[in-house]
Amino acid sequence: IDVQNDFCAKKGIIAKSDRNISPIEQAIKNLQQFIDEARHHNIPIIFFRLVYDPKKIPQTNIERLKIKNAEGLCAPRSWGIAFYRIEPKPQLGDIVFEKNYYSAFQQTPLEAWLKKHQIDTIIITGVTTHICPLLTGAEAYYRGYKIIALKDCLGTYEGQRFALRYMKEQFN
């Protein structure tokens, strides 16, 4: 979830807003290994790209970005929404969904895709653990899915221990 330039790169908006993104780097290395292994075992891979399109997100979210010194974060058609150093890149057979909200379920085709493919367990990886992966996990859990949060493939600039503890206590 959301392994994008604005969250992960030193020139991304999160790093420019004085947040420490160094913990994200190890999670990305681990994630790359996990993706290779998942493909080897024919586990479906779904990439999520967050796009804060002002035409699609609420005004409260736009105001929050200003308060957090993150204006322009994941702006449509920007360098910031590109996937960050994920190798291999999404391949034929992988799914890429765009989302405009924290949860990967909110106004995306994710749940329809999961039901169509009779998937009942979701493995959560990505960045900003304390926001998008956490809220995606919560929504998945309340929709009846089993959740596996791969802590070594989750990274953030704040709130990592809280988010991992919450997911472990609430979703397992």
PDB file of C-alpha atoms in Angstrom:
ATOM      1  CA  ILE A   1       0.000   0.000   0.000  1.00  0.00           C
ATOM      2  CA  ASP A   2       1.260   3.457  -1.021  1.00  0.00           C
ATOM      3  CA  VAL A   3       4.916   2.679  -1.763  1.00  0.00           C
ATOM      4  CA  GLN A   4       5.216   5.952  -3.647  1.00  0.00           C
ATOM      5  CA  ASN A   5       7.787   8.699  -4.125  1.00  0.00           C
ATOM      6  CA  ASP A   6       5.999  11.241  -1.929  1.00  0.00           C
ATOM      7  CA  PHE A   7       6.113   8.858   1.056  1.00  0.00           C
ATOM      8  CA  CYS A   8       9.455   7.131   0.485  1.00  0.00           C
ATOM      9  CA  ALA A   9      11.899   9.295  -1.489  1.00  0.00           C
ATOM     10  CA  LYS A  10      14.261  11.815   0.051  1.00  0.00           C
ATOM     11  CA  LYS A  11      12.833  14.383  -2.381  1.00  0.00           C
ATOM     12  CA  GLY A  12       9.254  13.383  -1.559  1.00  0.00           C
ATOM     13  CA  ILE A  13       6.827  15.634   0.258  1.00  0.00           C
ATOM     14  CA  ILE A  14       6.936  13.619   3.509  1.00  0.00           C
ATOM     15  CA  ALA A  15      10.738  13.918   3.780  1.00  0.00           C
ATOM     16  CA  LYS A  16      10.565  17.599   2.856  1.00  0.00           C
ATOM     17  CA  SER A  17       8.102  18.138   5.706  1.00  0.00           C
ATOM     18  CA  ASP A  18      10.833  17.176   8.210  1.00  0.00           C
ATOM     19  CA  ARG A  19       9.681  13.627   8.881  1.00  0.00           C
ATOM     20  CA  ASN A  20      12.250  10.844   9.247  1.00  0.00           C
ATOM     21  CA  ILE A  21      11.652   8.405   6.393  1.00  0.00           C
ATOM     22  CA  SER A  22      14.727   6.217   7.043  1.00  0.00           C
ATOM     23  CA  PRO A  23      12.692   3.405   8.703  1.00  0.00           C
ATOM     24  CA  ILE A  24      10.796   2.994   5.436  1.00  0.00           C
ATOM     25  CA  GLU A  25      13.893   1.876   3.513  1.00  0.00           C
ATOM     26  CA  GLN A  26      14.296  -1.506   5.260  1.00  0.00           C
ATOM     27  CA  ALA A  27      10.598  -2.256   4.886  1.00  0.00           C
ATOM     28  CA  ILE A  28      10.909  -1.670   1.143  1.00  0.00           C
ATOM     29  CA  LYS A  29      13.867  -4.063   0.857  1.00  0.00           C
ATOM     30  CA  ASN A  30      11.865  -6.702   2.721  1.00  0.00           C
ATOM     31  CA  LEU A  31       8.815  -5.981   0.591  1.00  0.00           C
ATOM     32  CA  GLN A  32      10.768  -6.577  -2.599  1.00  0.00           C
ATOM     33  CA  GLN A  33      11.803 -10.020  -1.337  1.00  0.00           C
ATOM     34  CA  PHE A  34       8.229 -10.793  -0.302  1.00  0.00           C
ATOM     35  CA  ILE A  35       6.841  -9.805  -3.713  1.00  0.00           C
ATOM     36  CA  ASP A  36       9.313 -12.137  -5.439  1.00  0.00           C
ATOM     37  CA  GLU A  37       8.354 -14.995  -3.119  1.00  0.00           C
ATOM     38  CA  ALA A  38       4.614 -14.321  -3.470  1.00  0.00           C
ATOM     39  CA  ARG A  39       4.868 -14.371  -7.252  1.00  0.00           C
ATOM     40  CA  HIS A  40       6.812 -17.638  -7.061  1.00  0.00           C
ATOM     41  CA  HIS A  41       3.856 -19.142  -5.141  1.00  0.00           C
ATOM     42  CA  ASN A  42       1.214 -17.561  -7.425  1.00  0.00           C
ATOM     43  CA  ILE A  43      -0.138 -15.321  -4.665  1.00  0.00           C
ATOM     44  CA  PRO A  44      -1.980 -12.379  -6.253  1.00  0.00           C
ATOM     45  CA  ILE A  45      -0.216  -9.045  -5.843  1.00  0.00           C
ATOM     46  CA  ILE A  46      -2.272  -5.851  -5.593  1.00  0.00           C
ATOM     47  CA  PHE A  47      -0.534  -2.481  -5.646  1.00  0.00           C
ATOM     48  CA  PHE A  48      -2.321   0.605  -4.339  1.00  0.00           C
ATOM     49  CA  ARG A  49      -1.492   4.112  -5.454  1.00  0.00           C
ATOM     50  CA  LEU A  50      -2.851   6.963  -3.337  1.00  0.00           C
ATOM     51  CA  VAL A  51      -3.900  10.010  -5.345  1.00  0.00           C
ATOM     52  CA  TYR A  52      -5.208  13.042  -3.514  1.00  0.00           C
ATOM     53  CA  ASP A  53      -7.356  14.458  -6.268  1.00  0.00           C
ATOM     54  CA  PRO A  54      -8.999  17.645  -4.940  1.00  0.00           C
ATOM     55  CA  LYS A  55     -12.070  16.792  -7.036  1.00  0.00           C
ATOM     56  CA  LYS A  56     -12.473  13.466  -5.214  1.00  0.00           C
ATOM     57  CA  ILE A  57     -11.399  14.031  -1.613  1.00  0.00           C
ATOM     58  CA  PRO A  58     -13.251  15.969   1.083  1.00  0.00           C
ATOM     59  CA  GLN A  59     -12.273  19.529   1.960  1.00  0.00           C
ATOM     60  CA  THR A  60     -11.306  18.345   5.456  1.00  0.00           C
ATOM     61  CA  ASN A  61      -8.552  16.223   3.917  1.00  0.00           C
ATOM     62  CA  ILE A  62      -7.253  19.152   1.867  1.00  0.00           C
ATOM     63  CA  GLU A  63      -7.169  21.287   5.027  1.00  0.00           C
ATOM     64  CA  ARG A  64      -5.342  18.531   6.943  1.00  0.00           C
ATOM     65  CA  LEU A  65      -2.636  18.415   4.268  1.00  0.00           C
ATOM     66  CA  LYS A  66      -2.070  22.157   4.744  1.00  0.00           C
ATOM     67  CA  ILE A  67      -1.851  21.794   8.538  1.00  0.00           C
ATOM     68  CA  LYS A  68       0.615  18.881   8.212  1.00  0.00           C
ATOM     69  CA  ASN A  69       2.826  20.897   5.824  1.00  0.00           C
ATOM     70  CA  ALA A  70       2.100  18.351   3.095  1.00  0.00           C
ATOM     71  CA  GLU A  71       0.298  20.348   0.419  1.00  0.00           C
ATOM     72  CA  GLY A  72       0.648  18.678  -2.963  1.00  0.00           C
ATOM     73  CA  LEU A  73       1.074  15.229  -1.418  1.00  0.00           C
ATOM     74  CA  CYS A  74       0.237  12.570  -4.014  1.00  0.00           C
ATOM     75  CA  ALA A  75      -1.180  15.152  -6.388  1.00  0.00           C
ATOM     76  CA  PRO A  76      -2.682  13.788  -9.612  1.00  0.00           C
ATOM     77  CA  ARG A  77      -0.153  13.273 -12.442  1.00  0.00           C
ATOM     78  CA  SER A  78       2.762  14.221 -10.150  1.00  0.00           C
ATOM     79  CA  TRP A  79       6.134  12.532  -9.680  1.00  0.00           C
ATOM     80  CA  GLY A  80       5.035  11.874  -6.098  1.00  0.00           C
ATOM     81  CA  ILE A  81       2.386   9.290  -7.036  1.00  0.00           C
ATOM     82  CA  ALA A  82       4.844   7.062  -8.950  1.00  0.00           C
ATOM     83  CA  PHE A  83       5.812   3.797  -7.294  1.00  0.00           C
ATOM     84  CA  TYR A  84       9.095   4.142  -5.402  1.00  0.00           C
ATOM     85  CA  ARG A  85      11.927   1.701  -6.158  1.00  0.00           C
ATOM     86  CA  ILE A  86       9.708  -1.355  -6.292  1.00  0.00           C
ATOM     87  CA  GLU A  87      11.581  -3.974  -8.266  1.00  0.00           C
ATOM     88  CA  PRO A  88      10.236  -5.801  -9.920  1.00  0.00           C
ATOM     89  CA  LYS A  89       7.625  -3.249 -10.934  1.00  0.00           C
ATOM     90  CA  PRO A  90       4.003  -4.319 -11.235  1.00  0.00           C
ATOM     91  CA  GLN A  91       3.934  -7.072 -13.840  1.00  0.00           C
ATOM     92  CA  LEU A  92       1.377  -8.666 -16.100  1.00  0.00           C
ATOM     93  CA  GLY A  93      -1.108 -10.349 -13.791  1.00  0.00           C
ATOM     94  CA  ASP A  94      -0.535  -7.919 -10.918  1.00  0.00           C
ATOM     95  CA  ILE A  95      -3.373  -5.579 -10.055  1.00  0.00           C
ATOM     96  CA  VAL A  96      -2.918  -1.820  -9.615  1.00  0.00           C
ATOM     97  CA  PHE A  97      -5.725   0.135  -7.990  1.00  0.00           C
ATOM     98  CA  GLU A  98      -5.841   3.870  -7.451  1.00  0.00           C
ATOM     99  CA  LYS A  99      -7.367   5.093  -4.213  1.00  0.00           C
ATOM    100  CA  ASN A 100      -8.294   8.531  -2.939  1.00  0.00           C
ATOM    101  CA  TYR A 101      -8.797   7.666   0.732  1.00  0.00           C
ATOM    102  CA  TYR A 102      -6.771   6.015   3.476  1.00  0.00           C
ATOM    103  CA  SER A 103      -8.538   2.650   3.267  1.00  0.00           C
ATOM    104  CA  ALA A 104      -7.920   0.567   0.164  1.00  0.00           C
ATOM    105  CA  PHE A 105     -11.587  -0.475   0.367  1.00  0.00           C
ATOM    106  CA  GLN A 106     -13.127   2.998   0.219  1.00  0.00           C
ATOM    107  CA  GLN A 107     -14.517   3.656  -3.260  1.00  0.00           C
ATOM    108  CA  THR A 108     -12.204   1.150  -5.020  1.00  0.00           C
ATOM    109  CA  PRO A 109     -12.955  -2.143  -6.772  1.00  0.00           C
ATOM    110  CA  LEU A 110     -10.941  -4.089  -4.159  1.00  0.00           C
ATOM    111  CA  GLU A 111     -13.787  -5.910  -2.424  1.00  0.00           C
ATOM    112  CA  ALA A 112     -15.464  -6.909  -5.690  1.00  0.00           C
ATOM    113  CA  TRP A 113     -12.115  -8.260  -6.931  1.00  0.00           C
ATOM    114  CA  LEU A 114     -11.536 -10.228  -3.709  1.00  0.00           C
ATOM    115  CA  LYS A 115     -15.015 -11.750  -3.846  1.00  0.00           C
ATOM    116  CA  LYS A 116     -14.703 -12.617  -7.524  1.00  0.00           C
ATOM    117  CA  HIS A 117     -11.470 -14.480  -6.777  1.00  0.00           C
ATOM    118  CA  GLN A 118     -12.825 -16.024  -3.550  1.00  0.00           C
ATOM    119  CA  ILE A 119     -10.054 -14.563  -1.412  1.00  0.00           C
ATOM    120  CA  ASP A 120     -10.696 -14.493   2.346  1.00  0.00           C
ATOM    121  CA  THR A 121      -7.243 -13.517   3.665  1.00  0.00           C
ATOM    122  CA  ILE A 122      -5.371 -10.276   3.051  1.00  0.00           C
ATOM    123  CA  ILE A 123      -1.643  -9.795   3.581  1.00  0.00           C
ATOM    124  CA  ILE A 124      -0.973  -6.139   4.341  1.00  0.00           C
ATOM    125  CA  THR A 125       2.326  -4.489   3.401  1.00  0.00           C
ATOM    126  CA  GLY A 126       3.385  -0.963   2.512  1.00  0.00           C
ATOM    127  CA  VAL A 127       4.165   2.397   4.032  1.00  0.00           C
ATOM    128  CA  THR A 128       2.598   4.844   6.459  1.00  0.00           C
ATOM    129  CA  THR A 129       1.639   1.866   8.627  1.00  0.00           C
ATOM    130  CA  HIS A 130      -0.151   4.119  11.113  1.00  0.00           C
ATOM    131  CA  ILE A 131      -2.593   5.384   8.483  1.00  0.00           C
ATOM    132  CA  CYS A 132      -3.403   3.528   5.259  1.00  0.00           C
ATOM    133  CA  PRO A 133      -2.307  -0.031   6.108  1.00  0.00           C
ATOM    134  CA  LEU A 134      -3.899   0.260   9.576  1.00  0.00           C
ATOM    135  CA  LEU A 135      -7.201   1.588   8.252  1.00  0.00           C
ATOM    136  CA  THR A 136      -7.239  -0.899   5.367  1.00  0.00           C
ATOM    137  CA  GLY A 137      -6.697  -3.695   7.889  1.00  0.00           C
ATOM    138  CA  ALA A 138      -9.493  -2.411  10.107  1.00  0.00           C
ATOM    139  CA  GLU A 139     -11.946  -2.146   7.246  1.00  0.00           C
ATOM    140  CA  ALA A 140     -10.968  -5.581   5.907  1.00  0.00           C
ATOM    141  CA  TYR A 141     -11.453  -7.110   9.347  1.00  0.00           C
ATOM    142  CA  TYR A 142     -14.904  -5.588   9.759  1.00  0.00           C
ATOM    143  CA  ARG A 143     -15.846  -6.884   6.310  1.00  0.00           C
ATOM    144  CA  GLY A 144     -14.959 -10.421   7.423  1.00  0.00           C
ATOM    145  CA  TYR A 145     -11.483 -10.908   5.958  1.00  0.00           C
ATOM    146  CA  LYS A 146      -8.589 -12.542   7.790  1.00  0.00           C
ATOM    147  CA  ILE A 147      -5.651 -10.152   8.147  1.00  0.00           C
ATOM    148  CA  ILE A 148      -1.934 -10.842   8.072  1.00  0.00           C
ATOM    149  CA  ALA A 149       0.159  -7.717   8.687  1.00  0.00           C
ATOM    150  CA  LEU A 150       3.771  -8.393   7.685  1.00  0.00           C
ATOM    151  CA  LYS A 151       5.562  -6.136  10.145  1.00  0.00           C
ATOM    152  CA  ASP A 152       8.893  -6.444   8.328  1.00  0.00           C
ATOM    153  CA  CYS A 153       7.198  -5.211   5.132  1.00  0.00           C
ATOM    154  CA  LEU A 154       5.505  -2.226   6.768  1.00  0.00           C
ATOM    155  CA  GLY A 155       7.290   1.070   7.315  1.00  0.00           C
ATOM    156  CA  THR A 156       6.423   4.537   8.461  1.00  0.00           C
ATOM    157  CA  TYR A 157       7.836   7.782   9.759  1.00  0.00           C
ATOM    158  CA  GLU A 158       5.771   7.769  12.983  1.00  0.00           C
ATOM    159  CA  GLY A 159       3.494   5.537  15.032  1.00  0.00           C
ATOM    160  CA  GLN A 160       4.880   2.183  13.839  1.00  0.00           C
ATOM    161  CA  ARG A 161       4.793   0.358  17.191  1.00  0.00           C
ATOM    162  CA  PHE A 162       1.273   1.566  17.978  1.00  0.00           C
ATOM    163  CA  ALA A 163      -0.083   0.575  14.560  1.00  0.00           C
ATOM    164  CA  LEU A 164       1.517  -2.891  14.641  1.00  0.00           C
ATOM    165  CA  ARG A 165       0.338  -3.536  18.193  1.00  0.00           C
ATOM    166  CA  TYR A 166      -3.192  -2.439  17.319  1.00  0.00           C
ATOM    167  CA  MET A 167      -3.340  -4.681  14.256  1.00  0.00           C
ATOM    168  CA  LYS A 168      -2.008  -7.642  16.222  1.00  0.00           C
ATOM    169  CA  GLU A 169      -4.419  -7.157  19.117  1.00  0.00           C
ATOM    170  CA  GLN A 170      -7.498  -6.322  17.072  1.00  0.00           C
ATOM    171  CA  PHE A 171      -7.234  -8.425  13.935  1.00  0.00           C
ATOM    172  CA  ASN A 172      -5.664 -11.707  15.073  1.00  0.00           C
TER     173      ASN A 172
END
